[in-house]
mmCIF file of C-alpha atoms in Angstrom:
data_model
loop_
_atom_site.group_PDB
_atom_site.id
_atom_site.type_symbol
_atom_site.label_atom_id
_atom_site.label_comp_id
_atom_site.label_asym_id
_atom_site.label_seq_id
_atom_site.Cartn_x
_atom_site.Cartn_y
_atom_site.Cartn_z
ATOM 1 C CA MET A 1 133.474 205.066 164.593
ATOM 2 C CA LYS A 2 133.323 202.591 167.653
ATOM 3 C CA TYR A 3 136.370 200.233 166.866
ATOM 4 C CA ILE A 4 138.746 203.609 165.906
ATOM 5 C CA TYR A 5 137.151 204.674 170.238
ATOM 6 C CA LEU A 6 138.714 201.233 171.027
ATOM 7 C CA ILE A 7 142.320 201.606 169.196
ATOM 8 C CA PHE A 8 142.237 204.512 170.955
ATOM 9 C CA ILE A 9 141.506 203.562 174.655
ATOM 10 C CA PHE A 10 144.189 200.842 174.200
ATOM 11 C CA ALA A 11 146.402 203.001 173.007
ATOM 12 C CA ILE A 12 146.251 205.107 175.890
ATOM 13 C CA LEU A 13 146.002 202.874 178.851
ATOM 14 C CA SER A 14 149.496 200.671 176.954
ATOM 15 C CA ASN A 15 151.368 204.461 177.323
ATOM 16 C CA SER A 16 149.972 204.947 180.579
ATOM 17 C CA ALA A 17 151.140 201.783 181.820
ATOM 18 C CA ASN A 18 154.643 202.051 180.410
ATOM 19 C CA ALA A 19 154.402 204.786 181.716
ATOM 20 C CA GLN A 20 154.010 204.593 185.808
ATOM 21 C CA LEU A 21 154.839 200.482 185.868
ATOM 22 C CA THR A 22 156.100 199.805 189.275
ATOM 23 C CA SER A 23 158.143 196.871 190.748
ATOM 24 C CA GLY A 24 156.055 195.541 193.039
ATOM 25 C CA THR A 25 152.432 195.015 192.894
ATOM 26 C CA THR A 26 149.055 197.248 194.302
ATOM 27 C CA SER A 27 146.491 196.604 196.387
ATOM 28 C CA ASP A 28 142.824 196.434 194.818
ATOM 29 C CA LYS A 29 141.545 199.503 196.520
ATOM 30 C CA ASN A 30 138.139 199.586 194.942
ATOM 31 C CA LYS A 31 136.077 198.569 197.410
ATOM 32 C CA ASN A 32 131.991 198.810 197.526
ATOM 33 C CA ALA A 33 129.862 198.609 200.559
ATOM 34 C CA ALA A 34 129.779 195.410 201.223
ATOM 35 C CA GLN A 35 133.214 194.305 200.308
ATOM 36 C CA ASN A 36 133.956 196.992 202.396
ATOM 37 C CA MET A 37 132.245 195.010 204.879
ATOM 38 C CA LEU A 38 133.731 191.992 204.724
ATOM 39 C CA SER A 39 137.193 194.230 204.768
ATOM 40 C CA GLY A 40 136.563 195.483 208.089
ATOM 41 C CA ASN A 41 138.432 194.853 211.393
ATOM 42 C CA PHE A 42 135.228 194.462 213.207
ATOM 43 C CA SER A 43 134.098 192.323 216.221
ATOM 44 C CA LYS A 44 131.695 189.511 216.084
ATOM 45 C CA GLY A 45 128.090 190.547 215.584
ATOM 46 C CA VAL A 46 125.861 193.111 213.581
ATOM 47 C CA THR A 47 127.453 195.837 211.178
ATOM 48 C CA ILE A 48 125.704 198.891 209.920
ATOM 49 C CA GLY A 49 126.028 200.983 207.335
ATOM 50 C CA GLY A 50 124.010 202.359 204.068
ATOM 51 C CA TYR A 51 123.777 205.186 201.286
ATOM 52 C CA GLY A 52 121.699 207.338 199.510
ATOM 53 C CA GLN A 53 120.515 209.325 196.514
ATOM 54 C CA ILE A 54 118.632 212.886 196.226
ATOM 55 C CA ASP A 55 117.577 214.142 193.211
ATOM 56 C CA TYR A 56 116.567 217.176 191.597
ATOM 57 C CA ASN A 57 116.462 216.907 187.307
ATOM 58 C CA GLN A 58 115.551 219.609 185.819
ATOM 59 C CA PRO A 59 114.195 219.419 181.876
ATOM 60 C CA LEU A 60 115.524 222.825 180.147
ATOM 61 C CA TYR A 61 113.290 222.132 176.645
ATOM 62 C CA ASP A 62 109.480 221.750 175.631
ATOM 63 C CA ASN A 63 108.454 223.285 178.975
ATOM 64 C CA LYS A 64 108.492 220.165 180.857
ATOM 65 C CA SER A 65 108.339 220.211 184.602
ATOM 66 C CA GLY A 66 111.371 219.326 187.313
ATOM 67 C CA MET A 67 111.136 216.509 189.934
ATOM 68 C CA MET A 68 112.653 216.082 193.392
ATOM 69 C CA ASP A 69 112.918 212.388 194.311
ATOM 70 C CA ILE A 70 114.621 210.749 197.429
ATOM 71 C CA HIS A 71 115.729 207.726 194.279
ATOM 72 C CA ARG A 72 116.839 205.781 197.013
ATOM 73 C CA LEU A 73 118.383 204.750 200.378
ATOM 74 C CA VAL A 74 120.024 201.523 200.957
ATOM 75 C CA LEU A 75 120.665 200.260 204.467
ATOM 76 C CA LEU A 76 123.462 197.822 204.897
ATOM 77 C CA PHE A 77 123.319 194.838 207.522
ATOM 78 C CA GLY A 78 126.772 192.495 207.917
ATOM 79 C CA TYR A 79 126.732 189.922 210.288
ATOM 80 C CA LYS A 80 130.127 188.480 211.674
ATOM 81 C CA PHE A 81 129.866 184.756 212.097
ATOM 82 C CA SER A 82 133.329 183.667 213.091
ATOM 83 C CA GLU A 83 137.077 185.510 211.138
ATOM 84 C CA ASN A 84 135.660 184.235 207.763
ATOM 85 C CA VAL A 85 131.887 183.432 207.668
ATOM 86 C CA HIS A 86 130.295 186.684 207.313
ATOM 87 C CA PHE A 87 126.385 187.550 205.646
ATOM 88 C CA ILE A 88 126.098 190.768 203.751
ATOM 89 C CA THR A 89 122.557 191.911 202.953
ATOM 90 C CA GLU A 90 121.105 195.192 201.375
ATOM 91 C CA ILE A 91 117.965 196.671 201.996
ATOM 92 C CA GLU A 92 116.923 199.167 199.236
ATOM 93 C CA LEU A 93 113.916 201.870 199.323
ATOM 94 C CA GLU A 94 113.183 203.492 196.095
ATOM 95 C CA HIS A 95 111.136 206.665 195.195
ATOM 96 C CA VAL A 96 110.150 206.499 199.561
ATOM 97 C CA SER A 97 107.899 204.022 198.331
ATOM 98 C CA GLU A 98 109.183 200.838 196.581
ATOM 99 C CA VAL A 99 111.372 198.302 198.362
ATOM 100 C CA TYR A 100 113.595 195.943 197.147
ATOM 101 C CA VAL A 101 116.474 193.614 198.866
ATOM 102 C CA GLU A 102 119.462 194.438 196.746
ATOM 103 C CA GLN A 103 121.867 192.104 197.607
ATOM 104 C CA ALA A 104 121.574 188.905 200.333
ATOM 105 C CA PHE A 105 124.770 186.589 200.299
ATOM 106 C CA LEU A 106 126.629 184.086 202.075
ATOM 107 C CA ASN A 107 130.415 184.127 202.114
ATOM 108 C CA TYR A 108 132.764 181.534 203.438
ATOM 109 C CA LYS A 109 136.156 182.286 202.898
ATOM 110 C CA LEU A 110 138.926 180.001 202.449
ATOM 111 C CA ASN A 111 142.364 181.367 203.086
ATOM 112 C CA ASP A 112 143.749 184.333 201.228
ATOM 113 C CA TYR A 113 143.220 183.360 197.405
ATOM 114 C CA ILE A 114 139.576 181.920 197.605
ATOM 115 C CA SER A 115 135.791 182.879 199.079
ATOM 116 C CA LEU A 116 132.786 180.743 198.533
ATOM 117 C CA ARG A 117 129.883 182.529 198.163
ATOM 118 C CA GLY A 118 126.216 182.066 197.758
ATOM 119 C CA GLY A 119 122.947 183.999 197.889
ATOM 120 C CA LEU A 120 121.560 187.045 196.115
ATOM 121 C CA MET A 121 124.674 188.590 194.498
ATOM 122 C CA LEU A 122 125.536 191.923 191.807
ATOM 123 C CA ILE A 123 126.798 190.537 188.587
ATOM 124 C CA PRO A 124 129.831 191.713 188.020
ATOM 125 C CA MET A 125 129.596 193.229 184.530
ATOM 126 C CA GLY A 126 130.856 196.292 183.984
ATOM 127 C CA TYR A 127 132.047 198.814 186.999
ATOM 128 C CA VAL A 128 129.067 200.724 187.861
ATOM 129 C CA ASN A 129 127.202 197.713 188.572
ATOM 130 C CA GLU A 130 129.133 196.486 191.295
ATOM 131 C CA TYR A 131 130.239 200.567 192.313
ATOM 132 C CA HIS A 132 127.095 201.792 192.432
ATOM 133 C CA GLU A 133 127.043 203.853 195.591
ATOM 134 C CA PRO A 134 127.049 207.134 195.226
ATOM 135 C CA THR A 135 130.473 208.803 196.090
ATOM 136 C CA GLN A 136 131.821 206.092 193.530
ATOM 137 C CA TYR A 137 130.747 207.591 190.434
ATOM 138 C CA ASN A 138 130.391 211.568 188.541
ATOM 139 C CA GLY A 139 127.233 212.931 187.263
ATOM 140 C CA VAL A 140 123.886 212.866 189.537
ATOM 141 C CA GLU A 141 122.369 209.998 187.765
ATOM 142 C CA ARG A 142 124.532 206.370 186.682
ATOM 143 C CA PRO A 143 125.803 206.889 183.099
ATOM 144 C CA ASN A 144 123.024 205.980 180.904
ATOM 145 C CA ILE A 145 124.966 202.401 179.494
ATOM 146 C CA ASP A 146 124.694 200.895 182.606
ATOM 147 C CA LYS A 147 120.744 200.967 182.824
ATOM 148 C CA TYR A 148 120.127 200.315 179.378
ATOM 149 C CA ILE A 149 123.029 198.224 178.171
ATOM 150 C CA VAL A 150 123.769 196.774 181.468
ATOM 151 C CA PRO A 151 120.397 196.867 184.001
ATOM 152 C CA THR A 152 122.175 198.144 187.036
ATOM 153 C CA THR A 153 121.462 197.241 189.114
ATOM 154 C CA TRP A 154 121.516 193.720 187.997
ATOM 155 C CA ARG A 155 121.302 191.342 190.644
ATOM 156 C CA GLU A 156 119.927 187.482 190.499
ATOM 157 C CA ILE A 157 120.594 184.380 193.139
ATOM 158 C CA GLY A 158 123.496 182.284 192.366
ATOM 159 C CA ALA A 159 126.510 180.608 194.002
ATOM 160 C CA GLY A 160 130.392 180.547 193.101
ATOM 161 C CA VAL A 161 134.161 181.215 193.902
ATOM 162 C CA THR A 162 135.936 184.958 194.483
ATOM 163 C CA GLY A 163 139.148 186.158 195.889
ATOM 164 C CA ASN A 164 141.587 188.015 194.963
ATOM 165 C CA ILE A 165 145.456 186.981 194.049
ATOM 166 C CA ASP A 166 147.950 189.404 195.228
ATOM 167 C CA ASP A 167 151.304 187.892 194.463
ATOM 168 C CA ILE A 168 150.029 188.720 190.258
ATOM 169 C CA SER A 169 147.993 191.808 190.959
ATOM 170 C CA LEU A 170 144.263 190.119 189.832
ATOM 171 C CA SER A 171 140.605 189.823 191.631
ATOM 172 C CA TYR A 172 138.672 187.163 189.809
ATOM 173 C CA GLN A 173 134.815 186.226 190.472
ATOM 174 C CA ALA A 174 132.873 183.581 189.005
ATOM 175 C CA TYR A 175 129.248 182.144 189.051
ATOM 176 C CA VAL A 176 126.052 180.032 188.494
ATOM 177 C CA PHE A 177 123.131 182.592 188.594
ATOM 178 C CA ASN A 178 119.631 182.018 187.659
ATOM 179 C CA GLY A 179 118.835 184.122 184.408
ATOM 180 C CA PHE A 180 116.457 186.796 183.248
ATOM 181 C CA ASN A 181 113.032 186.064 182.653
ATOM 182 C CA SER A 182 112.124 186.283 178.982
ATOM 183 C CA PHE A 183 108.424 185.259 178.919
ATOM 184 C CA ASN A 184 105.776 185.997 181.835
ATOM 185 C CA ASP A 185 101.807 185.952 180.825
ATOM 186 C CA GLY A 186 103.878 187.511 177.404
ATOM 187 C CA GLY A 187 106.681 188.867 176.071
ATOM 188 C CA VAL A 188 108.912 190.958 178.309
ATOM 189 C CA LEU A 189 112.051 191.999 176.650
ATOM 190 C CA ARG A 190 111.824 194.757 174.255
ATOM 191 C CA GLY A 191 113.739 197.529 171.916
ATOM 192 C CA SER A 192 113.826 200.545 174.122
ATOM 193 C CA ASP A 193 115.771 199.019 176.900
ATOM 194 C CA GLY A 194 116.674 195.578 175.992
ATOM 195 C CA LEU A 195 117.100 193.196 178.728
ATOM 196 C CA ARG A 196 116.312 195.346 181.973
ATOM 197 C CA LYS A 197 112.507 193.952 182.366
ATOM 198 C CA GLY A 198 113.750 190.531 182.430
ATOM 199 C CA ARG A 199 115.758 190.939 185.873
ATOM 200 C CA GLN A 200 114.102 188.674 188.122
ATOM 201 C CA LYS A 201 115.926 190.392 191.795
ATOM 202 C CA GLY A 202 115.247 187.294 193.692
ATOM 203 C CA ALA A 203 111.788 187.477 193.663
ATOM 204 C CA GLU A 204 110.334 183.917 193.722
ATOM 205 C CA SER A 205 112.923 184.000 190.175
ATOM 206 C CA LEU A 206 111.627 181.124 187.290
ATOM 207 C CA PHE A 207 114.896 178.778 186.955
ATOM 208 C CA GLN A 208 115.199 176.341 184.271
ATOM 209 C CA ARG A 209 118.876 177.661 183.024
ATOM 210 C CA ALA A 210 122.059 177.802 184.314
ATOM 211 C CA ASN A 211 123.816 181.423 183.425
ATOM 212 C CA PHE A 212 127.969 182.017 184.056
ATOM 213 C CA SER A 213 128.945 185.532 184.612
ATOM 214 C CA THR A 214 133.070 185.919 185.553
ATOM 215 C CA LYS A 215 135.184 188.741 185.894
ATOM 216 C CA VAL A 216 138.777 189.453 186.481
ATOM 217 C CA ASN A 217 140.573 192.687 187.455
ATOM 218 C CA TYR A 218 143.924 193.720 187.455
ATOM 219 C CA TYR A 219 146.001 196.357 189.466
ATOM 220 C CA GLY A 220 149.493 195.857 189.246
ATOM 221 C CA ILE A 221 150.088 198.924 187.568
ATOM 222 C CA GLN A 222 150.298 202.011 189.399
ATOM 223 C CA GLY A 223 147.176 204.076 189.079
ATOM 224 C CA LEU A 224 145.502 201.708 187.058
ATOM 225 C CA LYS A 225 142.939 199.278 187.037
ATOM 226 C CA MET A 226 141.394 197.118 184.597
ATOM 227 C CA GLY A 227 138.544 194.503 184.107
ATOM 228 C CA LEU A 228 137.095 191.551 181.404
ATOM 229 C CA SER A 229 134.083 191.259 182.459
ATOM 230 C CA GLY A 230 131.361 187.990 180.830
ATOM 231 C CA TYR A 231 128.112 186.365 181.005
ATOM 232 C CA PHE A 232 126.689 183.671 179.088
ATOM 233 C CA GLY A 233 123.449 181.495 179.064
ATOM 234 C CA GLU A 234 119.974 181.589 178.093
ATOM 235 C CA THR A 235 116.987 183.101 179.928
ATOM 236 C CA ASN A 236 113.548 181.937 181.439
ATOM 237 C CA SER A 237 110.335 181.488 180.649
ATOM 238 C CA THR A 238 106.707 180.479 182.131
ATOM 239 C CA LEU A 239 105.479 178.568 178.828
ATOM 240 C CA PHE A 240 107.673 175.776 179.739
ATOM 241 C CA ASP A 241 105.375 175.414 182.523
ATOM 242 C CA GLY A 242 103.668 172.138 182.571
ATOM 243 C CA LEU A 243 104.458 171.890 178.672
ATOM 244 C CA ASP A 244 103.251 168.798 176.935
ATOM 245 C CA ASN A 245 106.181 166.973 175.250
ATOM 246 C CA SER A 246 104.697 165.886 172.903
ATOM 247 C CA ASN A 247 103.194 168.804 171.939
ATOM 248 C CA GLU A 248 105.222 170.034 168.638
ATOM 249 C CA THR A 249 102.883 173.053 168.428
ATOM 250 C CA ASP A 250 103.788 174.581 171.703
ATOM 251 C CA ILE A 251 106.856 173.202 172.192
ATOM 252 C CA ALA A 252 107.913 175.402 169.276
ATOM 253 C CA LYS A 253 106.163 177.965 170.973
ATOM 254 C CA ALA A 254 108.026 178.111 174.094
ATOM 255 C CA ASP A 255 111.130 177.646 172.155
ATOM 256 C CA SER A 256 110.723 180.817 170.746
ATOM 257 C CA SER A 257 110.144 182.421 173.695
ATOM 258 C CA ILE A 258 113.667 182.160 174.489
ATOM 259 C CA ILE A 259 116.935 184.575 173.934
ATOM 260 C CA GLY A 260 120.301 183.477 174.312
ATOM 261 C CA VAL A 261 122.405 186.118 175.626
ATOM 262 C CA SER A 262 126.775 186.672 175.222
ATOM 263 C CA MET A 263 128.229 189.933 177.208
ATOM 264 C CA VAL A 264 130.974 190.666 177.436
ATOM 265 C CA GLY A 265 132.754 193.927 179.019
ATOM 266 C CA PHE A 266 136.268 195.732 179.194
ATOM 267 C CA ASP A 267 136.172 199.315 181.943
ATOM 268 C CA ALA A 268 139.568 200.858 182.962
ATOM 269 C CA GLN A 269 139.994 203.711 185.188
ATOM 270 C CA TYR A 270 143.031 205.196 185.538
ATOM 271 C CA ASN A 271 144.134 207.964 188.361
ATOM 272 C CA LEU A 272 147.570 210.621 188.586
ATOM 273 C CA LYS A 273 147.843 213.042 191.428
ATOM 274 C CA GLY A 274 144.338 214.986 190.769
ATOM 275 C CA PHE A 275 143.732 213.408 187.173
ATOM 276 C CA GLU A 276 141.333 210.527 186.518
ATOM 277 C CA ALA A 277 139.979 208.340 183.805
ATOM 278 C CA LYS A 278 137.274 206.115 183.106
ATOM 279 C CA THR A 279 136.285 204.164 180.037
ATOM 280 C CA GLN A 280 133.378 201.413 179.873
ATOM 281 C CA VAL A 281 132.566 199.298 177.015
ATOM 282 C CA ILE A 282 129.954 196.433 176.042
ATOM 283 C CA TYR A 283 128.460 194.436 173.967
ATOM 284 C CA SER A 284 125.779 192.034 173.859
ATOM 285 C CA GLY A 285 124.636 189.098 171.711
ATOM 286 C CA LEU A 286 121.412 188.368 171.480
ATOM 287 C CA ASN A 287 120.384 184.956 170.145
ATOM 288 C CA ASN A 288 116.800 183.787 168.829
ATOM 289 C CA THR A 289 115.092 187.555 168.649
ATOM 290 C CA GLU A 290 113.894 187.227 165.160
ATOM 291 C CA LYS A 291 111.315 184.319 166.392
ATOM 292 C CA TYR A 292 111.166 185.782 169.731
ATOM 293 C CA ASN A 293 109.650 189.306 168.445
ATOM 294 C CA ALA A 294 107.387 186.869 165.707
ATOM 295 C CA MET A 295 106.157 185.396 168.541
ATOM 296 C CA THR A 296 105.565 187.891 171.314
ATOM 297 C CA GLY A 297 105.092 191.483 168.822
ATOM 298 C CA LYS A 298 108.505 192.841 170.440
ATOM 299 C CA ASP A 299 111.313 194.661 169.044
ATOM 300 C CA LEU A 300 114.517 193.403 170.244
ATOM 301 C CA GLY A 301 117.459 193.771 169.030
ATOM 302 C CA SER A 302 119.687 190.843 168.049
ATOM 303 C CA SER A 303 122.769 192.758 169.819
ATOM 304 C CA MET A 304 123.453 195.790 171.873
ATOM 305 C CA PHE A 305 126.619 198.543 172.591
ATOM 306 C CA GLY A 306 127.423 201.031 174.063
ATOM 307 C CA TYR A 307 130.757 202.447 175.402
ATOM 308 C CA TYR A 308 131.954 205.575 177.069
ATOM 309 C CA LEU A 309 134.856 207.934 177.736
ATOM 310 C CA GLU A 310 134.858 209.775 180.829
ATOM 311 C CA LEU A 311 137.798 212.654 181.841
ATOM 312 C CA GLY A 312 138.049 214.771 185.321
ATOM 313 C CA TYR A 313 140.379 216.665 187.632
ATOM 314 C CA ASP A 314 139.894 216.959 190.899
ATOM 315 C CA VAL A 315 140.798 221.352 191.238
ATOM 316 C CA LEU A 316 141.304 220.793 194.738
ATOM 317 C CA SER A 317 144.627 219.412 194.680
ATOM 318 C CA ILE A 318 146.228 222.178 192.672
ATOM 319 C CA PHE A 319 146.617 223.420 196.499
ATOM 320 C CA LYS A 320 147.078 220.380 198.676
ATOM 321 C CA GLU A 321 147.328 216.874 197.393
ATOM 322 C CA ASP A 322 146.168 215.495 200.533
ATOM 323 C CA ALA A 323 142.829 217.498 200.803
ATOM 324 C CA GLU A 324 140.279 215.661 203.023
ATOM 325 C CA GLN A 325 137.382 217.608 200.430
ATOM 326 C CA ARG A 326 137.460 217.046 196.664
ATOM 327 C CA ILE A 327 135.976 219.292 193.563
ATOM 328 C CA VAL A 328 136.338 216.887 190.881
ATOM 329 C CA LEU A 329 135.899 218.891 187.402
ATOM 330 C CA PHE A 330 134.652 216.254 184.807
ATOM 331 C CA GLY A 331 133.357 215.764 181.151
ATOM 332 C CA ARG A 332 131.820 212.160 179.930
ATOM 333 C CA TYR A 333 130.805 211.444 176.224
ATOM 334 C CA GLU A 334 128.569 208.050 176.241
ATOM 335 C CA LYS A 335 126.678 206.484 173.231
ATOM 336 C CA TYR A 336 124.606 203.491 173.556
ATOM 337 C CA ASP A 337 122.520 201.626 171.073
ATOM 338 C CA THR A 338 119.823 198.737 172.266
ATOM 339 C CA HIS A 339 119.200 198.231 168.800
ATOM 340 C CA ASN A 340 122.983 197.782 167.134
ATOM 341 C CA SER A 341 121.304 195.620 165.240
ATOM 342 C CA VAL A 342 118.479 193.724 164.832
ATOM 343 C CA ALA A 343 116.729 190.207 162.928
ATOM 344 C CA ASP A 344 114.432 190.475 160.618
ATOM 345 C CA ILE A 345 112.598 193.986 161.956
ATOM 346 C CA GLU A 346 112.757 197.802 161.011
ATOM 347 C CA MET A 347 115.940 199.047 163.245
ATOM 348 C CA ASN A 348 114.742 202.214 165.331
ATOM 349 C CA ASN A 349 117.145 204.853 165.491
ATOM 350 C CA ALA A 350 115.505 206.245 168.208
ATOM 351 C CA TYR A 351 117.548 203.759 170.222
ATOM 352 C CA ASN A 352 120.633 204.565 168.925
ATOM 353 C CA ARG A 353 121.488 207.262 171.981
ATOM 354 C CA THR A 354 124.147 209.829 172.866
ATOM 355 C CA ASP A 355 124.673 211.718 175.869
ATOM 356 C CA ILE A 356 127.445 214.488 176.776
ATOM 357 C CA THR A 357 127.737 215.280 180.454
ATOM 358 C CA MET A 358 129.668 218.113 182.112
ATOM 359 C CA GLY A 359 129.895 219.246 185.953
ATOM 360 C CA VAL A 360 130.640 219.138 189.574
ATOM 361 C CA SER A 361 131.523 216.213 192.417
ATOM 362 C CA TYR A 362 131.912 218.560 195.745
ATOM 363 C CA HIS A 363 133.210 215.938 198.049
ATOM 364 C CA VAL A 364 133.015 217.453 201.177
ATOM 365 C CA ALA A 365 133.954 214.532 203.341
ATOM 366 C CA GLN A 366 134.309 210.931 203.213
ATOM 367 C CA GLY A 367 131.451 209.434 202.151
ATOM 368 C CA ALA A 368 129.287 212.983 201.549
ATOM 369 C CA VAL A 369 129.447 214.154 197.792
ATOM 370 C CA LEU A 370 127.309 217.328 196.008
ATOM 371 C CA LYS A 371 126.579 217.636 192.572
ATOM 372 C CA ALA A 372 125.729 219.414 189.445
ATOM 373 C CA ASP A 373 125.806 218.375 185.861
ATOM 374 C CA TYR A 374 124.569 219.643 182.579
ATOM 375 C CA GLN A 375 123.611 217.304 180.458
ATOM 376 C CA LEU A 376 122.864 216.814 176.421
ATOM 377 C CA ARG A 377 120.476 213.704 175.256
ATOM 378 C CA GLY A 378 120.140 212.881 171.694
ATOM 379 C CA ASP A 379 119.036 209.978 169.615
ATOM 380 C CA LYS A 380 119.821 209.259 165.750
ATOM 381 C CA GLU A 381 116.483 209.351 164.896
ATOM 382 C CA SER A 382 115.581 213.143 165.931
ATOM 383 C CA ASN A 383 119.569 214.184 165.209
ATOM 384 C CA LYS A 384 118.888 216.880 168.235
ATOM 385 C CA TYR A 385 120.139 217.124 171.846
ATOM 386 C CA ASN A 386 117.690 218.279 174.657
ATOM 387 C CA PRO A 387 119.342 219.909 177.514
ATOM 388 C CA ASN A 388 118.574 218.844 181.286
ATOM 389 C CA LEU A 389 120.409 220.088 184.310
ATOM 390 C CA ASN A 390 120.615 218.385 187.525
ATOM 391 C CA PHE A 391 121.703 218.228 190.890
ATOM 392 C CA GLY A 392 122.065 215.829 194.231
ATOM 393 C CA ILE A 393 123.572 214.950 196.984
ATOM 394 C CA GLY A 394 124.924 211.438 198.295
ATOM 395 C CA ILE A 395 126.306 209.765 201.145
ATOM 396 C CA TRP A 396 127.942 206.570 201.648
ATOM 397 C CA PHE A 397 128.962 205.347 205.043
#
């Protein structure tokens, strides 16, 4: 099924490309909050921005209570030292009481094609991990692929290069980061949510192995943007702290606590007048899971796979193509499996999940959106779908 899906998506993109090919190139218009600050024409000094999300989630089964939540409030601060040197940081408050630093990096623009960047940065994997402001995606909650397969919001400390080459319609990123922490007084990674618990988030991050991350976007076809991502490396483990290199038993135990990670992703979005389509495909191969699970008692899968296809239409564009407001009706089919394959453990079909989401995003102004959706969430083990109703408010400025 997954291979039929991939062939179908590439066929759509190829036909769209042929229909929309133009003689010139188009600029890369997609920007997240940090990129907006870097490209803004502001004077030397401090720039302030932010985004936020308020949710109401109501399960419609088993007499479960609904939940209201100020899910996240993020404050952005940028400082312009010179025309080419900027510092960007994001301070995030989740669920009112939890405080995180989401980004904190220095950007040095060498020329129009290349910038040096270092600090706490987003891993460029997929779409939502980089573009996760609530006005950037449909649905009250982010797609679950970007929670269970790509552990959004995924950020680590690193350094690298980034830039745009408009002449060939390419943008690129390439970084070296610290990796996940897979063992900290016990195993951290598990089958239910894969790598998510291993994020270090720049908080006294353990660093033993450098991991490589890269992404290339192509935007040379009118209305179409495609991205290819890769992340490769190994996790870290506290068992290597003070390790006696002459003790073969301890060395073997420490080696068993390390997971090799090879993650690749493809994402694409296409816009034509009021019509919009998005897709994302992510595969993650995990090595050494047999030894890891045996040593830690966990149930980490040896590969994870997920994809979604989303279609939407701005109904206001029927009446006025350049209306300031938008009402986007959308539907999304999403499948993600953190036990896509396993090694020497039983496959848990409860981790093979499918979400179907239908709803509306009412963009009342540039940077302000009201959202509502009806979501069916199921898994292969129960073979049934549980209904949920969600409402939300999103802002970005």
